[in-house]
CSV table of C-alpha atoms in Angstrom, one decimal:
chain,number,residue,atom,x,y,z
A,1,UNK,CA,32.5,-54.4,10.9
A,2,UNK,CA,30.3,-57.3,9.7
A,3,UNK,CA,27.1,-57.6,11.3
A,4,UNK,CA,26.2,-61.6,11.9
A,5,UNK,CA,22.9,-61.9,11.4
A,6,UNK,CA,20.9,-63.1,14.1
A,7,UNK,CA,19.6,-66.7,12.9
A,8,UNK,CA,18.2,-67.6,16.0
A,9,UNK,CA,15.3,-65.3,16.4
A,10,UNK,CA,15.0,-65.3,12.4
A,11,UNK,CA,14.6,-69.5,12.6
A,12,UNK,CA,12.7,-69.6,14.8
A,13,UNK,CA,10.8,-66.9,12.4
A,14,UNK,CA,10.8,-68.9,9.5
A,15,UNK,CA,10.4,-71.8,11.3
A,16,UNK,CA,13.9,-72.9,9.1
A,17,UNK,CA,14.7,-75.5,11.9
A,18,UNK,CA,18.4,-75.5,13.3
A,19,UNK,CA,21.3,-73.7,11.7
A,20,UNK,CA,24.1,-75.9,10.2
A,21,UNK,CA,26.2,-73.7,8.5
A,22,UNK,CA,25.7,-70.1,7.3
A,23,UNK,CA,28.6,-68.6,5.1
A,24,UNK,CA,28.7,-64.9,4.0
A,25,UNK,CA,28.3,-64.7,0.1
A,26,UNK,CA,30.5,-62.0,-1.5
A,27,UNK,CA,30.7,-59.2,0.3
A,28,UNK,CA,29.3,-55.9,-1.1
A,29,UNK,CA,28.2,-52.4,-1.3
A,30,UNK,CA,24.3,-52.9,-0.8
A,31,UNK,CA,23.0,-55.7,0.9
A,32,UNK,CA,24.2,-59.2,2.4
A,33,UNK,CA,23.8,-62.2,1.5
A,34,UNK,CA,24.5,-65.5,2.9
A,35,UNK,CA,24.2,-68.9,2.0
A,36,UNK,CA,22.4,-71.3,5.2
A,37,UNK,CA,22.3,-74.7,5.6
A,38,UNK,CA,19.9,-75.7,8.8
A,39,UNK,CA,18.5,-78.8,9.0
A,40,UNK,CA,15.4,-78.4,7.0
A,41,UNK,CA,17.3,-77.5,3.8
A,42,UNK,CA,19.8,-74.6,1.9
A,43,UNK,CA,18.2,-71.3,1.9
A,44,UNK,CA,20.0,-67.7,0.9
A,45,UNK,CA,19.3,-65.4,3.4
A,46,UNK,CA,19.7,-61.8,2.9
A,47,UNK,CA,20.0,-58.8,4.8
A,48,UNK,CA,19.0,-55.7,3.2
A,49,UNK,CA,21.6,-53.1,4.8
A,50,UNK,CA,22.2,-50.7,2.6
A,51,UNK,CA,19.8,-47.2,3.3
A,52,UNK,CA,18.4,-47.5,0.1
A,53,UNK,CA,16.8,-50.4,-0.3
A,54,UNK,CA,16.4,-51.6,3.3
A,55,UNK,CA,12.6,-50.0,3.4
A,56,UNK,CA,10.6,-52.4,4.1
A,57,UNK,CA,7.9,-51.2,2.6
A,58,UNK,CA,9.9,-51.6,-1.1
A,59,UNK,CA,11.5,-55.3,0.2
A,60,UNK,CA,7.6,-55.9,0.4
A,61,UNK,CA,7.3,-54.3,-3.0
A,62,UNK,CA,9.7,-56.3,-4.0
A,63,UNK,CA,8.2,-59.9,-2.7
A,64,UNK,CA,5.0,-59.4,-4.3
A,65,UNK,CA,6.1,-58.6,-7.6
A,66,UNK,CA,8.2,-61.8,-7.5
A,67,UNK,CA,5.9,-64.5,-6.4
A,68,UNK,CA,3.1,-63.2,-8.7
A,69,UNK,CA,6.0,-63.6,-11.4
A,70,UNK,CA,6.9,-66.8,-10.4
A,71,UNK,CA,2.6,-67.3,-10.7
A,72,UNK,CA,3.3,-66.4,-15.2
A,73,UNK,CA,6.0,-68.8,-15.4
A,74,UNK,CA,8.7,-66.1,-15.0
A,75,UNK,CA,11.6,-67.6,-13.9
A,76,UNK,CA,13.1,-66.0,-10.3
A,77,UNK,CA,13.0,-67.1,-6.7
A,78,UNK,CA,10.2,-65.7,-4.3
A,79,UNK,CA,11.1,-64.9,-0.7
A,80,UNK,CA,9.9,-67.4,1.5
A,81,UNK,CA,7.1,-67.2,4.0
A,82,UNK,CA,7.0,-66.6,8.1
A,83,UNK,CA,5.1,-68.2,10.7
A,84,UNK,CA,3.9,-64.7,10.5
A,85,UNK,CA,2.8,-65.2,6.8
A,86,UNK,CA,5.4,-62.6,6.3
A,87,UNK,CA,7.9,-62.4,3.7
A,88,UNK,CA,10.4,-59.2,5.7
A,89,UNK,CA,11.2,-60.2,9.1
A,90,UNK,CA,13.1,-57.1,11.3
A,91,UNK,CA,15.3,-58.3,14.2
A,92,UNK,CA,16.8,-55.6,15.6
A,93,UNK,CA,16.4,-53.0,13.2
A,94,UNK,CA,17.9,-54.6,10.4
A,95,UNK,CA,15.5,-56.0,7.4
A,96,UNK,CA,15.9,-59.3,6.5
A,97,UNK,CA,14.5,-61.9,3.9
A,98,UNK,CA,14.8,-65.6,3.6
A,99,UNK,CA,14.8,-68.1,0.1
A,100,UNK,CA,14.9,-70.6,-1.5
A,101,UNK,CA,18.7,-71.7,-3.0
A,102,UNK,CA,18.8,-71.5,-6.7
A,103,UNK,CA,22.0,-73.4,-8.1
A,104,UNK,CA,23.4,-72.0,-11.5
A,105,UNK,CA,26.0,-70.1,-13.1
A,106,UNK,CA,26.3,-67.1,-14.2
A,107,UNK,CA,26.4,-66.4,-17.8
A,108,UNK,CA,27.5,-64.0,-20.9
A,109,UNK,CA,26.7,-63.5,-23.9
A,110,UNK,CA,30.1,-64.9,-25.1
A,111,UNK,CA,28.9,-68.1,-23.4
A,112,UNK,CA,25.7,-68.6,-24.9
A,113,UNK,CA,24.6,-69.1,-28.7
A,114,UNK,CA,22.4,-66.6,-31.2
A,115,UNK,CA,19.4,-69.0,-29.5
A,116,UNK,CA,20.6,-68.7,-26.4
A,117,UNK,CA,20.6,-65.0,-27.0
A,118,UNK,CA,17.2,-64.7,-29.0
A,119,UNK,CA,16.1,-66.2,-25.7
A,120,UNK,CA,17.6,-64.0,-23.5
A,121,UNK,CA,16.1,-61.0,-24.9
A,122,UNK,CA,12.4,-63.3,-24.9
A,123,UNK,CA,13.2,-63.2,-21.1
A,124,UNK,CA,13.5,-59.8,-20.3
A,125,UNK,CA,10.6,-58.9,-22.7
A,126,UNK,CA,8.1,-61.3,-20.6
A,127,UNK,CA,9.8,-59.8,-17.8
A,128,UNK,CA,9.0,-56.5,-18.5
A,129,UNK,CA,5.4,-57.2,-20.2
A,130,UNK,CA,5.0,-59.4,-16.6
A,131,UNK,CA,5.6,-56.7,-14.8
A,132,UNK,CA,2.7,-54.8,-16.3
A,133,UNK,CA,0.5,-57.0,-15.7
A,134,UNK,CA,1.5,-57.8,-12.3
A,135,UNK,CA,2.0,-54.8,-10.6
A,136,UNK,CA,-1.4,-52.8,-11.1
A,137,UNK,CA,-2.4,-55.9,-8.4
A,138,UNK,CA,1.1,-54.9,-7.0
A,139,UNK,CA,0.9,-51.2,-6.0
A,140,UNK,CA,-3.2,-51.3,-5.5
A,141,UNK,CA,-2.1,-53.8,-2.6
A,142,UNK,CA,-0.1,-50.2,-1.3
A,143,UNK,CA,-2.4,-48.0,-2.2
A,144,UNK,CA,-0.8,-46.7,-4.9
A,145,UNK,CA,-2.0,-46.0,-8.8
A,146,UNK,CA,-0.9,-48.5,-10.4
A,147,UNK,CA,1.3,-46.2,-12.8
A,148,UNK,CA,2.4,-44.4,-9.9
A,149,UNK,CA,6.2,-45.0,-8.2
A,150,UNK,CA,7.3,-45.7,-5.3
A,151,UNK,CA,7.4,-42.6,-2.9
A,152,UNK,CA,11.0,-41.3,-3.2
A,153,UNK,CA,10.6,-42.6,-6.1
A,154,UNK,CA,11.2,-40.7,-9.9
A,155,UNK,CA,9.9,-42.5,-13.0
A,156,UNK,CA,13.8,-40.8,-14.2
A,157,UNK,CA,16.6,-43.2,-16.0
A,158,UNK,CA,18.6,-45.5,-14.7
A,159,UNK,CA,22.4,-46.6,-15.6
A,160,UNK,CA,23.6,-49.7,-15.4
A,161,UNK,CA,26.9,-49.7,-13.8
A,162,UNK,CA,27.9,-54.4,-14.0
A,163,UNK,CA,31.2,-55.3,-14.2
A,164,UNK,CA,32.5,-55.5,-18.0
A,165,UNK,CA,33.9,-58.5,-19.6
A,166,UNK,CA,38.3,-58.4,-18.9
A,167,UNK,CA,38.6,-61.5,-20.2
A,168,UNK,CA,38.0,-63.3,-23.5
A,169,UNK,CA,34.6,-64.6,-23.1
A,170,UNK,CA,34.2,-66.5,-25.9
A,171,UNK,CA,33.9,-69.5,-24.3
A,172,UNK,CA,30.8,-72.1,-24.9
A,173,UNK,CA,30.7,-72.9,-21.6
A,174,UNK,CA,31.4,-72.3,-18.3
A,175,UNK,CA,35.3,-72.3,-17.8
A,176,UNK,CA,36.5,-74.4,-16.1
A,177,UNK,CA,37.3,-74.6,-12.6
A,178,UNK,CA,33.6,-72.3,-12.4
A,179,UNK,CA,31.3,-73.5,-9.0
A,180,UNK,CA,27.6,-74.5,-9.2
A,181,UNK,CA,26.3,-70.7,-7.8
A,182,UNK,CA,23.2,-70.4,-5.8
A,183,UNK,CA,21.5,-67.5,-5.6
A,184,UNK,CA,23.0,-65.9,-3.0
A,185,UNK,CA,25.7,-65.6,-4.9
A,186,UNK,CA,24.8,-62.8,-6.9
A,187,UNK,CA,21.7,-61.1,-5.4
A,188,UNK,CA,23.9,-58.3,-4.0
A,189,UNK,CA,27.0,-59.8,-4.6
A,190,UNK,CA,29.7,-60.2,-7.0
A,191,UNK,CA,30.6,-63.3,-9.5
A,192,UNK,CA,32.3,-64.4,-12.5
A,193,UNK,CA,32.4,-67.0,-14.9
A,194,UNK,CA,35.9,-67.6,-13.7
A,195,UNK,CA,34.7,-67.5,-9.6
A,196,UNK,CA,34.2,-66.0,-7.1
A,197,UNK,CA,34.7,-62.3,-7.3
A,198,UNK,CA,35.2,-59.2,-4.4
A,199,UNK,CA,31.5,-57.4,-4.7
A,200,UNK,CA,33.3,-54.5,-6.6
A,201,UNK,CA,30.9,-51.0,-7.6
A,202,UNK,CA,28.0,-51.4,-9.9
A,203,UNK,CA,26.5,-48.6,-10.3
A,204,UNK,CA,26.2,-47.8,-13.8
A,205,UNK,CA,27.6,-46.1,-17.2
A,206,UNK,CA,31.3,-46.0,-18.8
A,207,UNK,CA,29.9,-49.4,-21.1
A,208,UNK,CA,29.1,-51.2,-17.1
A,209,UNK,CA,27.8,-51.2,-13.8
A,210,UNK,CA,28.8,-49.6,-10.6
A,211,UNK,CA,27.3,-49.4,-7.9
A,212,UNK,CA,23.9,-51.1,-8.1
A,213,UNK,CA,22.3,-49.8,-11.3
A,214,UNK,CA,22.2,-46.4,-10.9
A,215,UNK,CA,23.9,-43.5,-13.0
A,216,UNK,CA,27.3,-41.4,-12.5
A,217,UNK,CA,28.4,-39.2,-10.8
A,218,UNK,CA,26.6,-41.8,-8.3
A,219,UNK,CA,23.3,-41.7,-8.9
A,220,UNK,CA,20.6,-39.7,-10.6
A,221,UNK,CA,20.1,-37.6,-7.8
A,222,UNK,CA,23.4,-36.5,-7.6
A,223,UNK,CA,23.2,-36.1,-11.3
A,224,UNK,CA,20.0,-33.4,-10.5
A,225,UNK,CA,22.2,-31.5,-7.8
A,226,UNK,CA,24.7,-30.8,-10.5
A,227,UNK,CA,22.5,-29.9,-12.9
A,228,UNK,CA,22.0,-32.2,-15.0
A,229,UNK,CA,18.6,-33.0,-15.9
A,230,UNK,CA,18.1,-37.1,-15.7
A,231,UNK,CA,15.9,-37.1,-18.1
A,232,UNK,CA,17.2,-35.4,-21.4
A,233,UNK,CA,20.2,-37.3,-20.0
A,234,UNK,CA,24.4,-34.9,-19.7
A,235,UNK,CA,25.2,-31.5,-20.6
A,236,UNK,CA,28.7,-31.4,-22.8
A,237,UNK,CA,29.1,-28.3,-20.8
A,238,UNK,CA,29.1,-30.6,-17.0
A,239,UNK,CA,31.4,-33.2,-18.9
A,240,UNK,CA,34.2,-31.1,-20.6
A,241,UNK,CA,34.1,-29.3,-17.0
A,242,UNK,CA,34.5,-32.6,-15.4
A,243,UNK,CA,37.4,-33.7,-17.7
A,244,UNK,CA,39.3,-31.3,-17.2
A,245,UNK,CA,38.7,-31.9,-13.4
A,246,UNK,CA,39.9,-35.6,-13.9
A,247,UNK,CA,43.0,-34.5,-16.6
A,248,UNK,CA,43.9,-32.4,-13.7
A,249,UNK,CA,43.5,-35.5,-11.0
A,250,UNK,CA,45.6,-37.5,-13.8
A,251,UNK,CA,48.7,-35.1,-14.4
A,252,UNK,CA,49.2,-34.5,-11.0
A,253,UNK,CA,49.5,-38.1,-10.5
A,254,UNK,CA,53.5,-38.8,-9.9
A,255,UNK,CA,55.0,-40.9,-10.8
A,256,UNK,CA,52.3,-41.8,-13.8
A,257,UNK,CA,52.0,-45.1,-14.7
A,258,UNK,CA,49.8,-47.3,-17.2
A,259,UNK,CA,46.7,-46.3,-16.0
A,260,UNK,CA,48.0,-42.6,-16.0
A,261,UNK,CA,48.2,-42.7,-19.4
A,262,UNK,CA,45.3,-44.4,-20.5
A,263,UNK,CA,42.5,-42.7,-18.7
A,264,UNK,CA,45.2,-39.2,-20.5
A,265,UNK,CA,45.0,-40.4,-23.9
A,266,UNK,CA,40.6,-41.9,-23.2
A,267,UNK,CA,39.8,-37.9,-21.6
A,268,UNK,CA,41.4,-36.6,-24.2
A,269,UNK,CA,39.4,-38.8,-26.9
A,270,UNK,CA,36.1,-38.6,-25.4
A,271,UNK,CA,36.9,-34.4,-25.3
A,272,UNK,CA,36.6,-34.8,-29.4
A,273,UNK,CA,34.4,-36.9,-30.2
A,274,UNK,CA,32.1,-34.6,-27.9
A,275,UNK,CA,33.5,-31.8,-29.7
A,276,UNK,CA,31.9,-33.5,-32.3
A,277,UNK,CA,28.8,-34.5,-31.7
A,278,UNK,CA,27.4,-32.1,-28.6
A,279,UNK,CA,24.3,-31.4,-30.9
A,280,UNK,CA,23.2,-35.1,-30.8
A,281,UNK,CA,22.6,-34.5,-26.8
A,282,UNK,CA,19.3,-36.9,-27.1
A,283,UNK,CA,15.0,-35.0,-26.3
A,284,UNK,CA,13.6,-36.7,-22.8
A,285,UNK,CA,12.9,-40.2,-22.6
A,286,UNK,CA,10.9,-42.5,-23.9
A,287,UNK,CA,7.6,-45.1,-22.9
A,288,UNK,CA,8.3,-45.9,-19.0
A,289,UNK,CA,6.9,-48.4,-17.4
A,290,UNK,CA,8.4,-51.2,-15.0
A,291,UNK,CA,11.6,-52.5,-14.7
A,292,UNK,CA,13.7,-54.6,-12.7
A,293,UNK,CA,16.8,-52.3,-12.6
A,294,UNK,CA,19.8,-54.2,-13.0
A,295,UNK,CA,19.7,-57.2,-15.7
A,296,UNK,CA,23.2,-58.6,-16.5
A,297,UNK,CA,25.1,-61.6,-16.7
A,298,UNK,CA,25.2,-61.9,-12.8
A,299,UNK,CA,21.3,-61.4,-11.9
A,300,UNK,CA,21.3,-64.3,-14.2
A,301,UNK,CA,22.0,-67.7,-12.3
A,302,UNK,CA,21.5,-70.1,-15.3
A,303,UNK,CA,21.2,-74.1,-15.5
A,304,UNK,CA,21.0,-77.0,-17.6
A,305,UNK,CA,21.7,-73.9,-20.8
A,306,UNK,CA,18.5,-71.9,-19.7
A,307,UNK,CA,17.6,-69.3,-16.8
A,308,UNK,CA,16.5,-70.5,-13.8
A,309,UNK,CA,16.9,-67.8,-11.8
A,310,UNK,CA,15.9,-63.3,-12.0
A,311,UNK,CA,17.9,-62.7,-9.0
A,312,UNK,CA,18.1,-58.8,-7.3
A,313,UNK,CA,15.5,-57.1,-7.4
A,314,UNK,CA,16.2,-54.4,-5.2
A,315,UNK,CA,15.9,-51.5,-8.1
A,316,UNK,CA,12.7,-52.1,-9.2
A,317,UNK,CA,11.3,-49.1,-10.3
A,318,UNK,CA,9.2,-47.0,-13.1
A,319,UNK,CA,11.2,-46.3,-15.9
A,320,UNK,CA,12.2,-46.3,-19.9
A,321,UNK,CA,11.8,-50.1,-20.7
A,322,UNK,CA,14.0,-50.2,-23.6
A,323,UNK,CA,16.7,-48.3,-22.2
A,324,UNK,CA,17.0,-51.5,-19.6
A,325,UNK,CA,17.0,-53.7,-22.6
A,326,UNK,CA,19.6,-51.6,-24.2
A,327,UNK,CA,22.4,-51.5,-21.2
A,328,UNK,CA,21.9,-55.0,-21.0
A,329,UNK,CA,23.1,-56.0,-24.2
A,330,UNK,CA,25.9,-53.3,-23.9
A,331,UNK,CA,26.8,-55.6,-20.8
A,332,UNK,CA,25.6,-59.3,-21.9
A,333,UNK,CA,27.4,-58.9,-25.3
A,334,UNK,CA,30.4,-56.6,-24.6
A,335,UNK,CA,33.8,-58.0,-25.8
A,336,UNK,CA,37.3,-57.3,-24.4
A,337,UNK,CA,38.0,-54.8,-27.4
A,338,UNK,CA,35.5,-53.0,-26.3
A,339,UNK,CA,33.2,-54.2,-29.1
A,340,UNK,CA,29.5,-55.2,-29.1
A,341,UNK,CA,28.9,-59.0,-31.3
A,342,UNK,CA,26.1,-57.2,-33.1
A,343,UNK,CA,24.5,-60.8,-33.9
A,344,UNK,CA,23.9,-61.7,-30.9
A,345,UNK,CA,22.8,-58.7,-30.1
A,346,UNK,CA,20.3,-58.7,-33.4
A,347,UNK,CA,19.0,-61.9,-32.2
A,348,UNK,CA,18.4,-60.1,-28.8
A,349,UNK,CA,16.8,-57.5,-29.4
A,350,UNK,CA,14.5,-59.0,-32.2
A,351,UNK,CA,13.3,-61.0,-29.5
A,352,UNK,CA,12.5,-58.8,-26.7
A,353,UNK,CA,10.9,-56.7,-29.1
A,354,UNK,CA,8.1,-59.3,-30.0
A,355,UNK,CA,8.3,-59.9,-26.1
A,356,UNK,CA,7.9,-56.2,-24.8
A,357,UNK,CA,5.4,-55.5,-28.2
A,358,UNK,CA,8.4,-52.4,-28.0
A,359,UNK,CA,9.0,-51.1,-31.2
A,360,UNK,CA,12.0,-50.8,-33.1
A,361,UNK,CA,11.6,-47.0,-33.5
A,362,UNK,CA,11.1,-47.5,-29.4
A,363,UNK,CA,14.4,-49.8,-29.3
A,364,UNK,CA,16.3,-47.5,-31.8
A,365,UNK,CA,15.9,-43.9,-29.3
A,366,UNK,CA,16.4,-46.3,-26.3
A,367,UNK,CA,20.4,-47.1,-28.5
A,368,UNK,CA,20.6,-43.7,-28.7
A,369,UNK,CA,19.9,-42.0,-25.2
A,370,UNK,CA,22.0,-45.3,-23.9
A,371,UNK,CA,24.7,-44.2,-26.5
A,372,UNK,CA,24.7,-40.7,-24.6
A,373,UNK,CA,25.2,-41.3,-21.5
A,374,UNK,CA,28.1,-43.7,-22.1
A,375,UNK,CA,29.9,-40.7,-24.4
A,376,UNK,CA,29.6,-38.3,-21.2
A,377,UNK,CA,29.8,-40.9,-17.8
A,378,UNK,CA,33.2,-41.3,-16.4
A,379,UNK,CA,32.5,-43.5,-13.4
A,380,UNK,CA,35.3,-45.1,-13.0
A,381,UNK,CA,37.7,-42.4,-13.2
A,382,UNK,CA,35.9,-40.3,-10.6
A,383,UNK,CA,36.3,-43.3,-8.3
A,384,UNK,CA,39.5,-44.2,-9.1
A,385,UNK,CA,40.9,-40.7,-9.3
A,386,UNK,CA,38.2,-38.8,-6.8
A,387,UNK,CA,37.5,-41.4,-4.3
A,388,UNK,CA,40.9,-43.6,-4.5
A,389,UNK,CA,38.9,-47.0,-5.5
A,390,UNK,CA,40.4,-48.6,-7.9
A,391,UNK,CA,38.1,-52.4,-7.8
A,392,UNK,CA,36.6,-50.9,-11.2
A,393,UNK,CA,40.4,-50.6,-12.8
A,394,UNK,CA,40.3,-53.3,-15.0
A,395,UNK,CA,36.5,-53.1,-16.2
A,396,UNK,CA,38.3,-49.9,-18.1
A,397,UNK,CA,39.8,-50.4,-21.1
A,398,UNK,CA,37.0,-52.2,-22.3
A,399,UNK,CA,34.9,-49.9,-21.0
A,400,UNK,CA,36.4,-46.5,-22.4
A,401,UNK,CA,36.9,-48.4,-25.6
A,402,UNK,CA,33.1,-49.2,-26.5
A,403,UNK,CA,32.2,-45.6,-26.4
A,404,UNK,CA,35.4,-45.3,-29.5
A,405,UNK,CA,33.6,-47.9,-31.5
A,406,UNK,CA,30.3,-47.0,-30.4
A,407,UNK,CA,30.3,-43.4,-32.0
A,408,UNK,CA,32.2,-45.2,-35.0
A,409,UNK,CA,29.5,-48.0,-35.1
A,410,UNK,CA,27.1,-45.6,-34.6
A,411,UNK,CA,25.3,-46.8,-37.8
A,412,UNK,CA,25.1,-50.8,-36.5
A,413,UNK,CA,24.9,-50.4,-34.2
A,414,UNK,CA,20.9,-49.0,-34.6
A,415,UNK,CA,20.6,-51.8,-37.4
A,416,UNK,CA,21.5,-54.4,-34.8
A,417,UNK,CA,18.3,-53.4,-32.8
A,418,UNK,CA,15.8,-52.5,-34.9
A,419,UNK,CA,16.6,-55.7,-37.5
């Protein structure tokens, strides 16, 4: 049952007038958002519902970070302060935040010019460099050393579960019928350039984002519980066992359908690739730093061809920053056939390196680590066969093809990030 926000108490706390309309935006697996119109204006009301991201101290940290980023000119949408000066309102045991409504649209890499792709890479580089500046003060206000991760967090690898494109992203404009989207459209919700979609998986790896920026099976801690070292990457022996389990589930599905046939083909194909490349397991990750944690097309709003706001900072944390740059490009620039637009990746990566101060070797090492996690991850198939959750099924053809294409074009992909 959907929890209705206590508008009266919240609006009094923010002195935001009286509610005129309050419409849910994209119900999701993590947090909930509402497009709110009051006698004082338009807002995005965010209900921090998911236990992983609902800790008020963590929310305050995100808020302070975005406020300081805004002061540096980074396009973000900091929260509004209540009459008590606080940005987090806890009512009835639930945490809320009120943000200005930001009109904008989501754009995939296929809708961006090469110059815009370069500006996208520069933007992420500026975010990473700026976070290094602002988080020292943010963490100091919470009694932690600048490089110390939040309580309960570890500087380990994350993965990028954001939906892959399953339709042609090649248009240079937003397709007809796409509404202007506000911050709430993607601050924990989902939309596609064709319009809003159900809030599907956003955790990561198989070439996209799945329930919100963490690694499969469910997250890095789950991998650790299964014996996988998150900093080192998947052990091929564990992956072979997972492939066998998934193949058994595929064979047990009767009558088999087209998805089963493709799943079987990809599992056998992936096993052959892993047998060939099992000795290429990467060493532990590279330099860590503060990252957005979930940077993908659905968390970036464009207006008039320029970024208007980076939203959804729930996964702000300390991780290998170059890996976030690589994963973001995998999502922005993947084509429906499972290949990357390497010309756009090259422009993006060159600008990112310049803005973030990252070396070509750092990016190349991150490419290898993300390639390895793609090769070993099957979150979409686990959702389908182990959970009976089919929301990611439409992403699977392109996502599963990407790992194969990437393996074949490994040198070209590395060259694009170094170029």
